[in-house]
Structures are given as C-alpha cells and as structure tokens.
Amino acid sequence: MYYVAEAKADKCSTYKCNQCVLFCPEPNTLMFLQAKNFAYVNQARCKGCAICVYVCGDLLKRNCIEMVMTTVSE
Amino acid sequence: MGLEYVRITTGFEDYMPKDYVDLVKYGQFGKEYDIQDLGTFKELVEEHPMCAGCFMAYFIRVFYASLPNPEDSIVIGTAGCARLQLSQAAVPFIYGNYGDTNAVASGLKRALEIRFPDKNKDVIVVAGDGGLMDIGFGMTMHSWFRRERFTTIMVDNEVYGNTGGQESGMSPKGVQLKMAPKGKKFDKINAVELAKAAGCVYVARIAPTNPKRLAKTIKRAILAARHFGPTFIHAYTSCNIEYSIPTEKVLEDARNREKNDFAFYEWMSDEVKGFFEQVETKKKEAQEVK
Ligand SMILES: Cc1ncc(C[n+]2csc(CCOP(=O)(O)OP(=O)(O)O)c2C)c(N)n1
Ligand code: SF4
Ligand code: SF4
Ligand code: SF4
C-alpha cells in the first residue's frame, strides 16, 4: 500500500485551470484532458510527493486533488 | 539525423512499444509546444529513479519540455543525481567523467560544427554543483574563457546528493550536512558573477517557481549559445532528502528561497539583448499577420 494522487474531475473541471500539472516533478504523470478541462493522474507513475496537493489546496485553495491509498495492481 | 531518427519504419508500427509510438505521434519532435501545454503531449523523458518530490527532477522535466529543437540537441551530464533522469530521455545523452563535462562539450560542439556546418546543433551540459563548481571547476571556467558555444546548466542542490550529503562549494555558510557535521565555514560561491567575468554572454539565476519564466530562460540560454558564446544558468534545485524537506513543502521552500537569496536574475551582453529584441519583434509581427 502506498500513496498516490487522485484528482476530482467534476470539481476540477469547474476551474479551467492546469496549475498542478505544471508543477509535478514526474514526466507524463499528472495529465490534463483539454476536451473536458480536468487534470488526471497516471497513478502507475505517481511517486506520491503531494506537490500537486500543495498547489491546488494550499496555494489556490481549490482542494480538487488529494492523496489516496493504493495497492500494486498486477 | 534530424527528424529521421524518430520515425517508425513502415510495417513496424504495431510492434513498437506504446511509449515510443506515443512519442512519435504526440511528442515534441518537429513541433513547438508552450510550457503551459504540459500534460497534453507526450514528454521526452520517461520514468526515472530520482526521489519522490525531487525539485531537480522537476527542473529537468521542464528543461526537456523547453528544448527549442530536441531533434538536434545533445545533452551532457556526469556523476550526480541529474544523470539518473537525463539518461532516460529521447534525446542523445553523453556521460562525461565527473568534472569533465565542459571539456567534453567543447570538443563535441566543435566537431558538430565541422560535421554539420549548415545546421544548429545545441549542446547543453546539465550537472550538479559539485560537478561544475568543485571538481569540474577548472574545466568549466576554461570552457568559458575559450568562449565555447554551448550552454551550461548547474542544478544546484547545495550538496553532494548522490553520494550521501558531503558539503560543496555551493552549500550555504553554516549549514550542517550528514557527512559534513561541523558546518560549512565559508560562503556559497557566487557562480553567476564568475560566469560573467569568465566570458559568458548570457547568465541567469533562477528558482523553479514559475514554469513560464523557467522555460523562457532555458530557451534563451540555448539560443544565445547557438549564436554568440557560452551561456550559464544557475538553478536552485533542492534536495529534499539531504536537506530534510517534506516533499509536499518542496515548492514552498523554493518560493521562500526565491524571496531571500535566489531572486530571479538575468544578464546578457548587448549583442544578445539586440538579438532577442529582434526575435521578439519578428514574433509579434508574425502574430499580427495571423
Ligand atoms: C572522478 C570522480 N570522483 C568522484 C566520484 C564520486 N561521485 C559521484 S556523484 C558525486 C557527487 C555529486 O554531487 P553533485 O555534483 O553536487 O551532484 P548531485 O548528486 O548533488 O546532484 C561524487 C563525488 C566520481 N563518480 N568520479
Ligand atoms: S490545480 Fe486543482 S483545479 Fe487546477 S487542474 Fe489541478 S486539480 Fe484541477
Ligand atoms: S503526488 Fe507528486 S508525483 Fe504524484 S501527481 Fe502529484 S505532484 Fe505528481
Ligand atoms: S538525493 Fe536529493 S537531489 Fe538526488 S534525487 Fe534524491 S532528492 Fe533529488
């Protein structure tokens, strides 16, 4: 079990913003679907640093992304 | 070379790894993306073993997304954390011996100018503070004295991160590190002023707090080196492991350092300034025509 980020698509899409995506240290991990205006996490690549949570929660006060527990899927 | 090496041979499309197909179809080759488009295209770097929340890893991510011409770029790195990611990108990477990066880059750039006289080949060194300002100091300085036309980027985590926390010339005065418990006795080297005095035509100091500015600075350093002479970026790229910064506070730390001793600083020669003014006027005119 380990932590990964998970974006709440419904809430995120209301802000038309991609700020957290621009600060994730990992390439091809925190993605943005332009057609629907929301961020989503490629969880197999997420290292669980929570910088995205700092950007969306602490800096922007939007709280649309959180850390969740996951297990390795085979 | 150029774009040819990122094409898939006809008939092999179905057999190539998905990441490679994505790179060809949705990647940066032959296109210019804005840094604000991150997350909507396939980036040049693949998964890499740098630590979670490492801001050096973040800097390198933005670096690759900012390359003006990835298909004609060659990156040189060395021992230290950065190479763990530099070696995982779809851009040719050369591992210079520790300390040798700027000598290797000098030879490579000269050879490329002879081999491809009608092309711009960008050579960029990305190495740590230990690699460039301590052990590689002589070779770094002499490449600048000789006015070699390539870019040097120092990813400064203020410690020897890869070998477990020895102090470097770039560690701040007074700081105690795991393998330097007595505390640093002298000041951080003023790398940016050294670069200016040694002949760099463009120098910048930056903390990675603003992706747009970061991308612009990286592009400028590469373009100025292409046409005028050596360029240098001193980037603050914290090591959350050796400096015990909780990963979720890494950006906050960079913002604080920017307010204190890492304020954005950019200097360029008059010639380079004139060149960017021209480029920007042309860009504006092109946009107005559209
Ligand atoms: C000639 C030589 N001396 C020493 C080493 C051992 N070594 C590997 S990485 C490193 C320190 C790296 O520190 P820095 O350049 O600041 O990069 P960081 O890992 O902090 O990013 C050292 C001393 C080596 N590989 N080669
Ligand atoms: S910062 Fe928040 S609102 Fe903006 S894209 Fe990320 S999750 Fe969505
Ligand atoms: S937790 Fe870290 S690695 Fe994962 S998506 Fe957020 S910023 Fe990226
Ligand atoms: S040791 Fe420090 S600089 Fe190296 S990858 Fe880890 S956090 Fe980054």
Coordinates of C-alpha atoms in Angstrom, one line a residue, chain A:
Chain A
M1 CA 0.0 0.0 0.0
Y2 CA 1.3 3.4 -0.8
Y3 CA 0.0 6.9 -1.5
V4 CA -0.8 8.4 -5.0
A5 CA -2.6 11.5 -6.0
E6 CA -6.2 11.5 -7.3
A7 CA -7.9 14.5 -8.9
K8 CA -11.6 15.0 -8.5
A9 CA -12.6 15.5 -12.1
D10 CA -16.1 17.1 -11.5
K11 CA -14.8 19.8 -9.2
C12 CA -11.5 20.4 -11.1
S13 CA -13.3 20.9 -14.4
T14 CA -15.1 23.9 -13.0
Y15 CA -11.9 25.9 -12.6
K16 CA -10.5 25.6 -16.1
C17 CA -7.0 25.5 -14.7
N18 CA -4.0 23.2 -15.1
Q19 CA -1.7 24.7 -12.4
C20 CA -0.8 21.4 -10.6
V21 CA 0.1 19.8 -13.9
L22 CA 2.8 22.4 -14.4
F23 CA 4.5 21.6 -11.0
C24 CA 4.5 17.8 -10.9
P25 CA 8.2 16.6 -10.9
E26 CA 7.4 13.5 -12.9
P27 CA 7.0 13.5 -16.7
N28 CA 3.8 12.1 -18.3
T29 CA 2.2 11.6 -14.9
L30 CA -0.2 14.4 -13.9
M31 CA -2.0 14.9 -17.2
F32 CA -4.7 17.3 -18.5
L33 CA -7.6 16.5 -20.6
Q34 CA -8.3 19.6 -22.6
A35 CA -11.6 18.5 -24.1
K36 CA -13.1 18.1 -20.6
N37 CA -10.9 20.6 -18.7
F38 CA -9.7 18.4 -15.9
A39 CA -6.5 17.0 -14.5
Y40 CA -6.0 13.3 -14.0
V41 CA -3.2 11.2 -12.6
N42 CA -1.4 8.3 -14.3
Q43 CA -1.2 6.5 -10.9
A44 CA 1.3 3.9 -12.0
R45 CA 3.8 6.7 -12.5
C46 CA 2.9 8.9 -9.5
K47 CA 5.6 8.9 -6.7
G48 CA 3.2 10.3 -4.1
C49 CA 5.1 13.6 -3.3
A50 CA 1.9 15.7 -2.9
I51 CA 3.3 18.8 -4.5
C52 CA 0.1 18.8 -6.6
V53 CA -1.9 18.9 -3.4
Y54 CA 0.1 21.9 -2.2
V55 CA -0.5 23.7 -5.4
C56 CA -4.3 23.1 -5.6
G57 CA -5.0 23.2 -1.9
D58 CA -2.5 25.4 -0.1
L59 CA -1.8 27.9 -2.9
L60 CA -5.1 28.0 -4.9
K61 CA -7.5 26.9 -2.2
R62 CA -9.3 24.7 -4.6
N63 CA -8.8 21.3 -3.0
C64 CA -9.5 19.3 -6.1
I65 CA -6.7 16.8 -5.7
E66 CA -5.9 14.5 -2.8
M67 CA -3.7 11.7 -1.7
V68 CA -5.3 8.2 -1.6
M69 CA -4.0 4.7 -0.7
T70 CA -3.5 2.3 -3.4
T71 CA -2.0 -1.2 -3.9
V72 CA 0.1 -2.5 -6.7
S73 CA -2.1 -4.0 -9.4
E74 CA -0.7 -7.0 -11.3

